[in-house]
Amino acid sequence: MRHIISVLLENEAGALSRVAGLFSARGYNIESLTVAPTDDPSLSRMTLVTTGNEHVIEQIKKQLHKLIDTVKLLDLSEGTHIEREMMLIKVRAEGPDREELKRLADIFRAKIIDVTDTSYVVELTGSSSKLDAYIEAVPEGRIIEVVRSGPTGIARGPKGLSL
Amino acid sequence: MELSGAEIVVQALIDEGVEYVFGYPGGAVLHIYDALFHQDRIRHILVRHEQGATHAADGYARSTGKCGVCLVTSGPGATNAVTGIATAYMDSIPLVVLTGQVPTPVIGSDAFQEVDTVGITRPCVKHNFLVKDRKELALTIRKAFYIATSGRPGPVVVDIPKDVTDPNIRIPYDYPKEIQMRSYNPAKRGHLGQIKKAVEAILQAKRPIFYTGGGVILGEASQRLRELVALTGFPITSTLMGLGAYPASDQKFLGMLGMHGTYEANMAMHEADTLIAIGARFDDRVTGKIEHFSPHAKIIHIDIDPSSISKNVRVDIPIVGPVDSVLADMLRLLREQDMRPDQQALADWWNQIERWRARQCLAYDRNSQRIKPQFAVETLYKVTQGNLYLTSDVGQHQMFAAQFYPFEEPRRWINSGGLGTMGFGLPAAVGVQLAHPDAQVACISGEASILMCIQELATCKQYDLPLKIILLNNGYMGMVRQWQEFFYESRYSHSYVDALPDFVRLAESFGHVGMRIERPADLEPAMREAFSRRDQLVFLDVVVDPTENVYPMIEAGKGHHEMHLSPDRELA
């Protein structure tokens, strides 16, 4: 089963490689991993998406927690939460495609943020499946480049993952 | 007080109460070595290879409970230390390993003797640090000792670039007394609700067994364990790492369990209805095939490390906490209870266990014309009467020692269990002897293992360490040969150690005493003589039967009930 796990880490050099190393050393799946400092510059927040059975996920959480740099950890999948991923996608936009791709961006509430005679860069935010759907919808052969951030997430409700 | 980086390193070690630093100098740590030269509080022990430094610090730590400390240079100094760091990591031994690094401005430039020490050691340390600012040195070293020795102990590497230890730049020094880390808070006590559940399960047990490991020793819980076994009257078995936590001579002790464990211990594990695992981690050498492991048992697991719980085997009642404190709570709750476990069921269980014990699974040929390795270990016990710290290398001799030397006290049996590091025994004994200068210390080894760190014989000479080396020389990598005999139709591929040195002359060339013993009748007098030489290292080259195998044996991937007892006494 897919899990999305948020981790508050000490913002130390090497913290990211400890997490990445843990996943490779123990053979855990890792679908995506994003990390950036928080409002408190001494803390980084990492969001990682992984898959595994209940037993594996339990071990992943314990092993993450065991890392000395880990301050707090939350499995967002255990409660209601919001997930968002951002995508920048560069598409070939020539002739009749220009209108078609513009309409597609409107339908998906995406933004066109760069325009040349032959291309658009489209920015799209949403769930990972929405981003997948957009990619599917782009006419065959028009995609030049896809950049995805990997999902980030936050729990619903007033409680926060903070110190 | 204003100190240079190098002086801060040394002063911080003094402030930690460090007695010994095991190390080897080199370019990147020369400032630190110069600072060591100017003090007399810490004794530096010069090893002959950095692997030896880590094992010696490890032996010191295992035999005392204190943190072992090493100091090695950058590049090859650090990589040579990795085996010892990994050895300590697998057995949860507290070490602080200080490694030199090239100066910060050249890090990443493939400078002379540069390696990414933090990167290389990351998977085999509890934590590691690269100190880029001398102002961080004192706090980082404080953190390193705190992390290494608290919670589930383990090695911590502190990588120190040479410019950070520059003797010409001085900064104020203040060693932090208390340390708080928001990201690291090991459990201080077990959850009382869980402990109550465990006590209820203990009271309802009909076929119980204690399964105890190295955590009991690391957690200083031997005394409480003894009380708990006495109070319940339950049988107890131990892992290789836990030997000595409970006295081997006691009737309730069933011997070691696992791949080369006793018949009675493994059968009791298999038939138990209640398993109380204390400071043990359900290692594959203990459990055998997981599907067959203790199939009827309700499992209670006490461990300081939450990630040990339900890692390999699903646990019914997990208790996270320091073993000693949890056992204290358990004892208190049990004593408050009027109820006792079903005594009739317990008596029946003991009857069953005694029938298993009567099979005498450790029997061997006592009339052999050759020295049997088992006989050699029994003779070692006869001569030393348990008044011994015994380190071991890895292989058949290690298993024979675990089976045949009855350890009565914790921290007396010192061996590499998790990583299985050949070469561990001799340098570990260096650390043990330094920690216990008046005690008898022996290293049991094989002719293959001993050669892996033989250079430490020079260290023993330099510091006059009167170790006794008991070399069980069978001319083979015995455990490899045993597996090849069993599983590869006796094709002894590269397990024969041809061109062995003359160990007597080898020992003599290092300035020690060497003796070769070939006949059973000569063994005891030779051992007595060796131990009577209180000031000399004696290297006993004991020629043992090369065909002897370690029994009982559970093949990898088999269950506890599927034991080989001997070539002619198959399966249980």
XYZ file of C-alpha atoms in Angstrom:
735
model
C 0.000 0.000 0.000
C 1.095 3.554 -0.763
C 2.039 5.722 2.204
C 2.981 9.375 2.356
C 5.194 10.135 5.337
C 6.221 13.571 6.614
C 9.448 13.882 8.556
C 10.852 16.849 10.441
C 14.638 16.638 10.292
C 17.452 18.636 11.759
C 18.604 20.847 8.916
C 22.095 19.341 8.976
C 24.423 18.478 6.120
C 23.971 14.839 5.285
C 20.510 14.403 6.782
C 19.033 13.711 3.340
C 21.663 11.110 2.540
C 20.953 9.335 5.825
C 17.344 8.909 4.745
C 18.237 7.921 1.192
C 20.903 5.526 2.501
C 18.436 3.933 4.900
C 16.016 3.147 2.090
C 18.659 1.614 -0.157
C 20.437 -0.289 2.652
C 17.235 -1.921 3.855
C 15.728 -2.434 0.437
C 12.651 -0.252 0.981
C 10.780 1.227 -1.955
C 10.900 4.950 -2.381
C 8.696 6.560 -5.000
C 9.515 10.149 -4.311
C 11.198 12.339 -1.790
C 11.060 16.091 -1.390
C 12.814 18.184 1.182
C 13.196 21.869 2.011
C 13.782 24.025 5.087
C 10.740 25.142 7.096
C 9.859 28.466 8.722
C 12.344 27.397 11.403
C 15.621 27.359 9.464
C 17.084 24.723 11.768
C 14.462 22.234 10.580
C 13.838 20.608 7.223
C 10.617 18.968 6.269
C 10.744 15.911 4.120
C 7.841 14.235 2.415
C 8.377 10.778 1.099
C 6.129 8.396 -0.717
C 6.752 4.706 -0.267
C 4.957 1.435 -0.725
C 4.964 -1.753 1.259
C 2.790 -3.978 3.393
C 1.808 -2.952 6.895
C 4.835 -4.678 8.418
C 7.294 -2.971 6.057
C 5.729 0.463 6.564
C 5.923 -0.035 10.333
C 9.649 -0.819 10.039
C 10.228 2.136 7.708
C 8.693 4.482 10.258
C 10.679 2.974 13.120
C 13.918 3.107 11.167
C 13.283 6.714 10.111
C 12.567 7.607 13.693
C 15.770 5.924 14.790
C 17.886 8.309 12.710
C 19.454 10.752 15.106
C 18.519 13.698 12.852
C 14.817 12.832 12.864
C 12.860 15.114 15.186
C 9.286 14.081 14.372
C 7.471 11.888 11.951
C 3.884 11.558 10.771
C 2.315 9.020 8.458
C -0.148 11.275 6.641
C -1.897 8.236 5.200
C -3.162 7.338 8.658
C -5.506 10.325 8.719
C -7.230 12.703 6.351
C -4.741 14.857 4.594
C -4.099 17.028 1.584
C -1.527 16.095 -1.013
C -0.168 18.360 -3.708
C 2.420 17.935 -6.375
C 3.665 20.538 -8.797
C 4.587 19.885 -12.400
C 6.296 22.040 -14.997
C 5.729 20.638 -18.446
C 7.160 21.949 -21.693
C 5.056 21.138 -24.731
C 5.473 21.670 -28.455
C 2.807 24.253 -29.328
C 2.575 24.899 -33.064
C -0.269 25.475 -35.495
C -3.635 24.144 -34.361
C -2.011 22.605 -31.236
C -1.528 26.042 -29.677
C -5.271 26.542 -29.149
C -5.814 22.946 -28.149
C -3.046 23.057 -25.521
C -4.298 26.393 -24.212
C -7.787 24.908 -23.748
C -6.313 21.846 -22.048
C -4.470 24.085 -19.597
C -7.741 25.904 -18.798
C -9.611 22.656 -18.252
C -6.961 21.489 -15.778
C -6.673 24.964 -14.211
C -3.045 25.005 -15.197
C -1.086 28.147 -16.007
C 0.944 28.808 -19.073
C 4.016 30.555 -17.730
C 6.334 30.677 -20.728
C 5.517 31.118 -24.375
C 7.630 30.959 -27.518
C 6.584 30.633 -31.168
C 6.803 26.893 -30.877
C 6.336 25.981 -27.204
C 4.555 26.533 -23.907
C 5.697 25.869 -20.391
C 2.675 24.851 -18.333
C 2.542 24.892 -14.549
C 0.102 22.534 -12.901
C -0.520 21.757 -9.259
C -2.688 19.031 -7.798
C -2.784 15.461 -6.743
C -0.340 13.161 -8.446
C -3.177 11.466 -10.301
C -4.348 14.808 -11.709
C -0.840 15.410 -13.019
C -0.857 11.936 -14.542
C -4.181 12.706 -16.182
C -2.842 15.910 -17.683
C 0.131 14.113 -19.184
C -2.258 11.538 -20.653
C -4.366 14.311 -22.145
C -1.543 16.055 -23.983
C -1.673 14.956 -27.617
C 0.784 12.280 -28.642
C 4.331 13.467 -29.308
C 3.894 17.045 -28.021
C 5.707 16.681 -24.702
C 9.250 18.074 -24.706
C 10.064 17.869 -20.993
C 8.354 16.967 -17.732
C 9.493 18.152 -14.289
C 7.588 16.951 -11.228
C 8.267 17.970 -7.639
C 7.045 14.767 -6.065
C 4.107 14.975 -3.683
C 4.101 17.052 -0.528
C 1.356 16.860 2.019
C -0.190 18.190 5.189
C -2.715 16.759 7.599
C -6.227 18.262 7.716
C -7.411 19.951 10.881
C -5.857 22.414 13.317
C -3.023 20.212 14.583
C 0.392 20.675 13.033
C 3.564 18.654 12.740
C 5.890 21.034 14.538
C 7.986 21.171 17.681
C 40.519 28.628 29.060
C 41.632 29.152 25.440
C 42.613 26.064 23.508
C 43.464 25.109 19.969
C 41.246 22.635 18.127
C 43.730 19.844 18.765
C 43.831 20.682 22.472
C 40.049 20.828 22.580
C 39.871 17.274 21.240
C 42.252 16.010 23.911
C 40.728 18.084 26.728
C 37.230 16.913 25.780
C 38.404 13.291 26.059
C 39.890 14.069 29.464
C 36.626 15.702 30.530
C 34.780 12.562 29.414
C 36.966 10.530 31.754
C 38.607 8.601 28.935
C 41.452 6.357 30.149
C 42.684 4.916 26.892
C 42.749 6.027 23.294
C 43.564 3.304 20.799
C 45.081 4.794 17.714
C 47.573 5.152 14.953
C 49.014 8.500 13.866
C 49.029 9.978 10.379
C 49.139 13.317 8.606
C 45.618 14.528 9.264
C 45.757 13.857 13.011
C 49.281 15.093 13.734
C 48.054 18.226 15.526
C 45.970 16.009 17.809
C 48.915 13.675 18.391
C 51.032 16.672 19.334
C 48.393 17.721 21.859
C 48.387 14.158 23.244
C 52.139 14.403 23.684
C 51.711 17.370 26.033
C 49.472 15.636 28.562
C 49.590 12.594 30.800
C 45.948 12.016 31.710
C 45.055 9.861 28.742
C 47.094 6.847 27.783
C 47.444 6.343 24.070
C 47.829 2.738 22.923
C 49.616 2.419 19.632
C 48.134 -0.446 17.655
C 49.654 -1.843 14.474
C 46.628 -1.501 12.198
C 43.544 0.693 12.551
C 41.277 -2.361 12.566
C 43.131 -3.355 15.714
C 42.413 0.063 17.241
C 38.674 -0.314 16.815
C 38.599 -3.916 18.085
C 40.783 -3.018 21.081
C 38.497 -0.106 21.963
C 35.578 -2.474 21.447
C 37.083 -5.102 23.791
C 37.666 -2.367 26.349
C 34.031 -1.268 26.025
C 32.554 -4.775 26.171
C 34.526 -5.754 29.244
C 33.891 -2.533 31.189
C 30.614 -1.059 29.966
C 32.410 2.201 29.271
C 32.816 3.878 25.897
C 35.811 2.802 23.797
C 37.767 5.525 22.016
C 39.887 5.383 18.842
C 41.920 7.945 16.973
C 42.924 7.281 13.370
C 44.028 9.348 10.442
C 42.169 10.194 7.238
C 41.867 8.015 4.146
C 43.293 4.530 4.764
C 43.277 5.142 8.521
C 39.533 5.602 8.380
C 38.836 2.814 5.882
C 40.894 0.351 7.917
C 38.752 1.234 10.910
C 35.499 0.484 9.092
C 35.483 -3.272 9.829
C 35.859 -2.569 13.529
C 33.183 0.116 13.437
C 30.769 -2.241 11.691
C 31.621 -4.969 14.213
C 30.730 -2.644 17.094
C 27.596 -1.461 15.309
C 26.215 -4.964 14.834
C 26.708 -5.781 18.515
C 25.612 -2.337 19.814
C 28.935 -1.463 21.412
C 29.606 2.161 22.446
C 32.608 3.578 20.599
C 33.698 7.074 19.710
C 35.969 6.962 16.681
C 37.841 10.166 15.920
C 39.051 10.251 12.331
C 41.327 12.841 10.791
C 40.188 14.464 7.579
C 41.979 16.558 4.977
C 41.736 20.335 5.585
C 38.304 21.839 4.857
C 39.464 23.923 1.847
C 40.540 20.794 -0.021
C 37.651 18.494 0.926
C 36.203 17.143 -2.298
C 39.356 17.688 -4.336
C 40.619 14.086 -4.094
C 43.422 15.318 -1.860
C 46.109 12.969 -0.556
C 44.590 10.480 1.916
C 41.111 11.855 1.396
C 38.022 9.677 1.587
C 34.433 10.584 2.377
C 34.606 9.064 5.845
C 31.163 10.255 6.857
C 29.736 8.735 3.679
C 31.618 5.452 3.996
C 30.746 4.914 7.641
C 27.147 6.136 7.505
C 25.514 2.706 7.201
C 27.560 1.201 10.049
C 27.429 3.883 12.731
C 24.759 4.977 15.134
C 25.586 8.503 14.014
C 28.468 10.451 12.560
C 29.647 14.023 12.349
C 31.946 16.115 10.182
C 33.205 19.035 12.246
C 33.880 21.991 9.965
C 34.168 24.656 12.646
C 36.432 24.439 15.690
C 33.720 26.157 17.719
C 31.589 23.035 17.237
C 34.291 20.602 18.399
C 33.537 20.409 22.109
C 29.779 20.157 21.689
C 30.122 17.567 18.920
C 32.409 15.358 20.995
C 29.989 15.668 23.915
C 27.126 14.643 21.644
C 29.176 11.745 20.260
C 29.730 10.255 23.727
C 26.115 10.844 24.685
C 24.768 9.163 21.559
C 27.274 6.283 21.703
C 26.499 5.359 25.297
C 22.767 6.060 25.680
C 19.735 4.178 24.423
C 20.833 1.276 22.277
C 24.587 1.912 22.289
C 26.668 2.042 19.146
C 29.694 3.552 17.453
C 29.822 7.257 16.597
C 32.374 8.674 14.182
C 33.632 12.245 14.496
C 35.501 13.303 11.367
C 37.835 16.241 12.025
C 39.552 18.136 9.201
C 43.162 19.020 9.891
C 42.696 22.808 9.790
C 40.046 22.568 12.502
C 42.765 21.303 14.866
C 45.258 24.048 13.910
C 47.505 24.574 16.974
C 47.934 28.289 16.244
C 44.294 29.300 16.548
C 42.885 29.289 20.046
C 39.286 29.735 21.115
C 37.562 29.679 24.500
C 36.864 26.148 25.718
C 33.941 25.119 27.847
C 32.891 21.508 27.921
C 29.111 21.158 28.086
C 28.029 19.216 31.166
C 24.444 18.477 30.239
C 23.255 17.690 26.797
C 19.771 17.894 25.354
C 18.922 16.836 21.830
C 15.403 17.476 20.587
C 15.813 14.802 17.939
C 17.157 12.050 20.198
C 15.374 10.911 23.324
C 15.908 7.240 24.129
C 13.234 5.606 26.292
C 13.867 6.000 30.010
C 11.226 3.533 31.224
C 8.956 0.869 29.834
C 5.226 1.453 29.438
C 3.605 0.232 32.647
C 0.440 -0.975 30.896
C 2.517 -3.173 28.605
C 4.564 -4.476 31.531
C 1.324 -5.410 33.323
C 0.173 -7.311 30.254
C 3.492 -9.148 30.184
C 3.167 -10.046 33.860
C -0.320 -11.445 33.221
C 1.041 -13.547 30.372
C 3.857 -14.800 32.610
C 1.367 -15.796 35.298
C -0.692 -17.746 32.797
C 2.254 -19.482 31.162
C 2.361 -23.262 31.126
C 5.449 -23.809 28.977
C 7.451 -20.591 29.383
C 11.021 -19.772 28.477
C 13.244 -16.734 28.832
C 15.238 -15.966 25.700
C 17.888 -13.406 26.593
C 20.518 -11.574 24.578
C 23.366 -9.107 24.664
C 20.974 -6.328 25.651
C 20.840 -7.747 29.169
C 24.590 -7.241 29.463
C 24.617 -3.859 27.735
C 21.700 -2.760 29.914
C 23.399 -3.954 33.126
C 20.380 -6.095 33.947
C 22.063 -9.389 34.899
C 21.154 -9.104 38.561
C 17.472 -8.407 37.880
C 17.388 -11.205 35.316
C 18.691 -13.627 37.943
C 16.004 -12.465 40.372
C 13.300 -12.858 37.748
C 14.367 -16.397 36.847
C 14.576 -17.340 40.521
C 11.151 -15.857 41.230
C 9.385 -17.567 38.332
C 11.334 -20.823 38.173
C 11.197 -20.622 34.382
C 13.910 -22.081 32.126
C 16.252 -19.672 30.409
C 18.307 -19.782 27.244
C 20.702 -17.178 25.923
C 22.041 -16.006 22.602
C 25.755 -16.050 21.869
C 25.907 -12.386 22.874
C 24.052 -12.861 26.134
C 26.260 -15.578 27.650
C 27.268 -14.756 31.199
C 24.244 -12.592 31.970
C 22.839 -15.678 33.680
C 25.153 -18.227 35.310
C 25.733 -21.149 32.981
C 26.112 -23.564 35.892
C 22.558 -23.042 37.097
C 20.079 -25.849 36.476
C 17.568 -23.430 34.937
C 20.024 -22.467 32.227
C 19.498 -24.551 29.104
C 22.597 -23.335 27.305
C 22.828 -21.292 24.158
C 20.061 -21.473 21.549
C 20.138 -21.193 17.792
C 22.125 -22.709 14.974
C 24.656 -24.342 17.319
C 22.525 -24.179 20.418
C 21.666 -27.067 22.673
C 18.919 -29.552 21.911
C 17.066 -28.679 25.101
C 17.195 -24.932 24.448
C 16.001 -25.186 20.875
C 13.305 -27.749 21.587
C 12.056 -25.675 24.511
C 11.909 -22.641 22.186
C 9.947 -24.672 19.682
C 7.432 -26.079 22.187
C 7.071 -23.026 24.421
C 3.700 -21.356 24.907
C 5.191 -18.157 26.332
C 8.423 -16.627 25.159
C 9.949 -13.762 27.095
C 12.618 -12.176 24.888
C 14.856 -9.787 26.792
C 17.440 -7.646 25.009
C 17.604 -10.057 22.095
C 16.897 -9.283 18.470
C 15.591 -12.474 16.824
C 18.664 -12.797 14.636
C 18.495 -15.384 11.852
C 21.207 -17.482 13.529
C 18.866 -17.700 16.508
C 15.459 -18.115 14.904
C 16.253 -20.416 11.999
C 13.363 -20.424 9.557
C 10.948 -17.766 10.776
C 7.861 -19.785 9.812
C 8.934 -22.555 12.211
C 10.049 -20.240 14.998
C 8.317 -20.852 18.312
C 5.029 -21.568 16.566
C 2.852 -21.900 19.682
C 4.234 -19.061 21.750
C 2.834 -15.784 22.874
C 5.862 -13.521 22.550
C 6.833 -10.783 24.969
C 9.750 -8.649 23.784
C 11.661 -6.171 25.928
C 14.086 -3.956 24.008
C 15.405 -0.403 24.166
C 15.195 -0.088 20.375
C 11.645 0.107 18.981
C 12.909 -0.912 15.540
C 14.068 -4.267 16.950
C 10.526 -5.093 17.881
C 8.533 -7.040 15.303
C 11.372 -6.614 12.815
C 11.872 -10.324 12.137
C 9.223 -11.993 14.278
C 5.776 -10.638 15.113
C 5.598 -9.820 18.811
C 2.431 -9.997 20.936
C 3.485 -7.804 23.853
C 6.200 -5.278 22.962
C 7.869 -3.314 25.742
C 10.227 -0.517 24.724
C 12.554 0.542 27.488
C 15.823 -0.009 29.306
C 15.945 -3.701 30.204
C 16.969 -3.142 33.805
C 14.159 -0.723 34.561
C 11.569 -2.914 32.828
C 12.709 -6.003 34.749
C 12.573 -4.012 37.979
C 8.953 -3.070 37.236
C 8.151 -6.678 36.337
C 9.688 -7.980 39.544
C 7.756 -5.463 41.598
C 4.443 -6.335 39.919
C 5.090 -10.066 40.251
C 5.915 -9.749 43.938
C 2.754 -7.740 44.545
C 0.705 -10.577 43.028
C -0.577 -13.443 45.119
C -1.004 -15.548 42.040
C 1.747 -17.884 40.856
C 2.093 -19.615 37.516
C 0.538 -23.075 37.276
C 3.093 -25.103 39.234
C 1.885 -28.471 37.948
C 2.209 -27.306 34.356
C 5.639 -25.911 35.117
C 6.738 -29.206 36.698
C 5.533 -31.101 33.611
C 7.391 -28.637 31.410
C 10.595 -29.146 33.382
C 10.176 -32.922 33.113
C 9.948 -32.567 29.368
C 13.009 -30.309 29.315
C 15.009 -32.766 31.414
C 14.169 -35.534 28.931
C 15.568 -33.322 26.163
C 18.586 -32.498 28.274
C 19.211 -36.191 28.868
C 20.029 -36.565 25.188
C 23.392 -34.923 26.037
C 23.617 -33.087 22.765
C 27.135 -31.812 23.468
C 28.649 -35.262 23.891
C 31.876 -35.850 22.004
C 34.542 -38.533 21.776
C 36.537 -38.212 24.982
C 38.814 -41.143 24.157
C 40.274 -39.662 21.008
C 44.030 -39.834 20.543
C 43.853 -36.351 19.094
C 43.016 -33.205 20.984
C 39.355 -32.503 20.447
C 38.574 -28.766 20.365
C 35.811 -29.353 22.914
C 38.354 -30.956 25.221
C 40.640 -27.964 24.778
C 37.893 -25.571 25.897
C 36.961 -27.817 28.823
C 40.601 -27.886 29.852
C 40.741 -24.101 29.642
C 37.839 -23.986 32.068
C 39.447 -26.564 34.334
C 42.606 -24.462 34.515
C 40.942 -21.060 34.888
C 37.749 -22.020 36.782
C 35.830 -19.167 35.196
C 38.329 -16.649 36.481
C 38.904 -15.389 32.976
C 37.990 -12.847 30.344
C 37.764 -14.803 27.130
C 37.808 -13.117 23.745
C 37.190 -15.062 20.587
C 37.650 -14.912 16.889
C 35.033 -16.297 14.541
C 34.386 -19.861 13.504
C 34.285 -23.307 15.048
C 36.457 -22.347 18.015
C 34.001 -19.557 18.833
C 31.091 -21.984 18.919
C 33.029 -24.567 20.940
C 33.970 -21.895 23.456
C 30.354 -20.714 23.697
C 29.167 -24.290 24.213
C 31.865 -25.597 26.550
C 33.090 -22.664 28.616
C 30.452 -21.951 31.266
C 30.296 -18.192 31.798
C 28.947 -17.180 35.166
C 29.266 -13.409 34.944
C 28.489 -10.780 32.322
C 31.203 -9.055 30.252
C 33.504 -12.106 30.455
C 32.744 -13.503 27.001
C 33.831 -11.115 24.286
C 33.203 -11.977 20.667
C 31.909 -10.619 17.399
C 28.419 -12.054 17.149
C 26.550 -9.944 14.635
C 29.197 -9.167 12.045
C 31.264 -12.309 12.668
C 34.586 -10.559 12.229
C 37.595 -12.855 11.935
C 40.573 -11.052 13.448
C 38.535 -9.607 16.311
C 39.869 -11.735 19.142
C 43.489 -10.677 19.565
C 43.047 -6.880 19.404
C 39.882 -7.140 21.520
C 41.965 -8.934 24.159
C 44.402 -6.004 24.101
C 41.574 -3.701 25.172
C 40.310 -6.162 27.768
C 43.721 -6.658 29.356
C 44.362 -2.907 29.551
C 40.972 -2.425 31.201
C 41.650 -5.250 33.666
C 45.424 -5.280 34.159
C 45.381 -7.865 36.933
C 42.855 -10.224 35.402
C 43.506 -13.354 33.386
C 42.661 -12.674 29.755
C 42.727 -15.238 27.006
C 41.923 -15.172 23.315
C 40.606 -18.332 21.759
C 41.225 -18.411 18.057
C 41.834 -20.474 14.972
C 44.876 -20.456 12.738
C 42.876 -18.666 10.034
C 41.362 -15.960 12.241
C 44.508 -15.157 14.194
C 46.444 -14.297 11.050
C 43.952 -11.564 10.214
C 45.219 -9.292 13.004
C 48.452 -11.044 13.991
C 50.350 -7.734 13.890
C 48.817 -6.806 17.241
C 51.289 -9.205 18.889
C 53.640 -6.225 18.631
C 51.173 -4.033 20.542
C 51.020 -6.712 23.243
C 54.796 -6.594 23.512
C 54.997 -2.826 23.631
C 52.548 -2.635 26.560
C 53.563 -5.916 28.260
C 50.138 -7.488 27.984
C 50.306 -11.043 29.355
C 47.485 -12.480 27.242
C 47.118 -16.173 26.684
C 46.319 -17.120 23.135
C 44.650 -20.491 22.770
C 44.957 -21.338 19.114
C 42.827 -24.308 18.099
C 44.847 -25.242 15.061
C 43.021 -27.644 12.775
C 44.711 -26.518 9.564
C 41.389 -25.492 8.042
C 38.983 -22.631 8.115
C 36.999 -25.002 10.261
C 33.502 -23.591 9.902
C 33.899 -23.145 6.157
C 35.198 -26.708 5.905
C 32.232 -27.951 7.961
C 29.745 -26.300 5.614
C 31.609 -27.626 2.590
C 31.502 -31.115 4.080
C 27.753 -30.862 4.754
C 26.494 -28.865 1.806
C 29.124 -29.156 -0.955
C 29.917 -32.880 -0.840
C 33.240 -32.310 0.900
C 34.677 -30.162 -1.872
C 37.032 -28.142 0.312
C 37.324 -25.192 -1.981
C 40.059 -22.901 -0.644
C 39.300 -23.621 3.002
C 42.607 -25.381 3.548
C 45.146 -22.990 4.993
C 48.300 -24.143 3.335
C 51.701 -22.693 4.234
C 50.900 -21.879 7.848
C 53.631 -20.184 9.845
C 55.425 -21.848 12.717
C 53.333 -20.170 15.404
C 55.820 -20.894 18.186
C 58.601 -19.105 16.378
C 56.194 -16.426 15.220
C 55.249 -15.679 18.825
C 58.896 -15.749 19.827
C 59.840 -13.347 17.067
C 57.447 -10.809 18.598
C 59.120 -11.375 21.968
C 56.503 -13.714 23.435
C 56.464 -17.332 24.559
C 55.209 -19.964 22.157
C 54.235 -23.572 22.856
C 52.920 -26.270 20.564
C 50.734 -29.015 22.038
C 49.813 -32.094 20.082
C 48.732 -34.705 22.623
C 45.674 -34.527 24.912
C 47.751 -35.411 27.964
C 50.056 -32.428 27.440
C 47.312 -29.848 27.220
C 46.460 -29.243 30.868
C 50.077 -28.968 32.046
C 50.822 -26.586 29.185
C 47.824 -24.417 30.005
C 48.763 -24.380 33.676
C 52.241 -23.295 32.790
C 50.952 -20.634 30.432
C 48.678 -19.111 33.074
C 51.409 -19.308 35.681
C 53.499 -16.949 33.544
C 51.776 -13.865 34.875
C 53.990 -11.400 33.043
C 54.280 -12.991 29.647
C 52.103 -13.469 26.654
C 51.939 -17.182 25.926
C 50.822 -18.389 22.537
C 49.545 -21.962 22.755
C 49.417 -23.595 19.344
C 47.047 -26.465 20.100
C 46.861 -29.006 17.294
C 43.291 -30.261 17.280
C 41.395 -32.898 15.351
C 40.917 -31.377 11.883
C 37.742 -33.337 11.181
C 35.724 -32.268 14.194
C 32.436 -30.492 13.499
C 30.271 -28.266 15.645
C 27.116 -29.999 16.833
C 24.231 -29.633 17.326
C 23.529 -27.836 14.103
C 20.429 -26.401 12.542
C 20.948 -25.815 8.847
C 20.227 -22.318 7.613
C 16.544 -22.144 6.728
C 15.454 -24.977 9.028
C 13.429 -24.817 12.224
C 14.531 -25.322 15.823
C 13.060 -28.840 15.859
C 15.170 -29.925 12.872
C 18.570 -30.320 14.514
C 21.515 -32.482 13.580
C 22.961 -33.850 16.789
C 25.992 -35.628 15.310
C 26.886 -37.525 12.146
C 25.343 -40.717 13.502
C 22.611 -39.147 15.609
C 20.480 -37.417 13.039
C 17.537 -35.232 13.804
C 15.634 -34.759 16.912
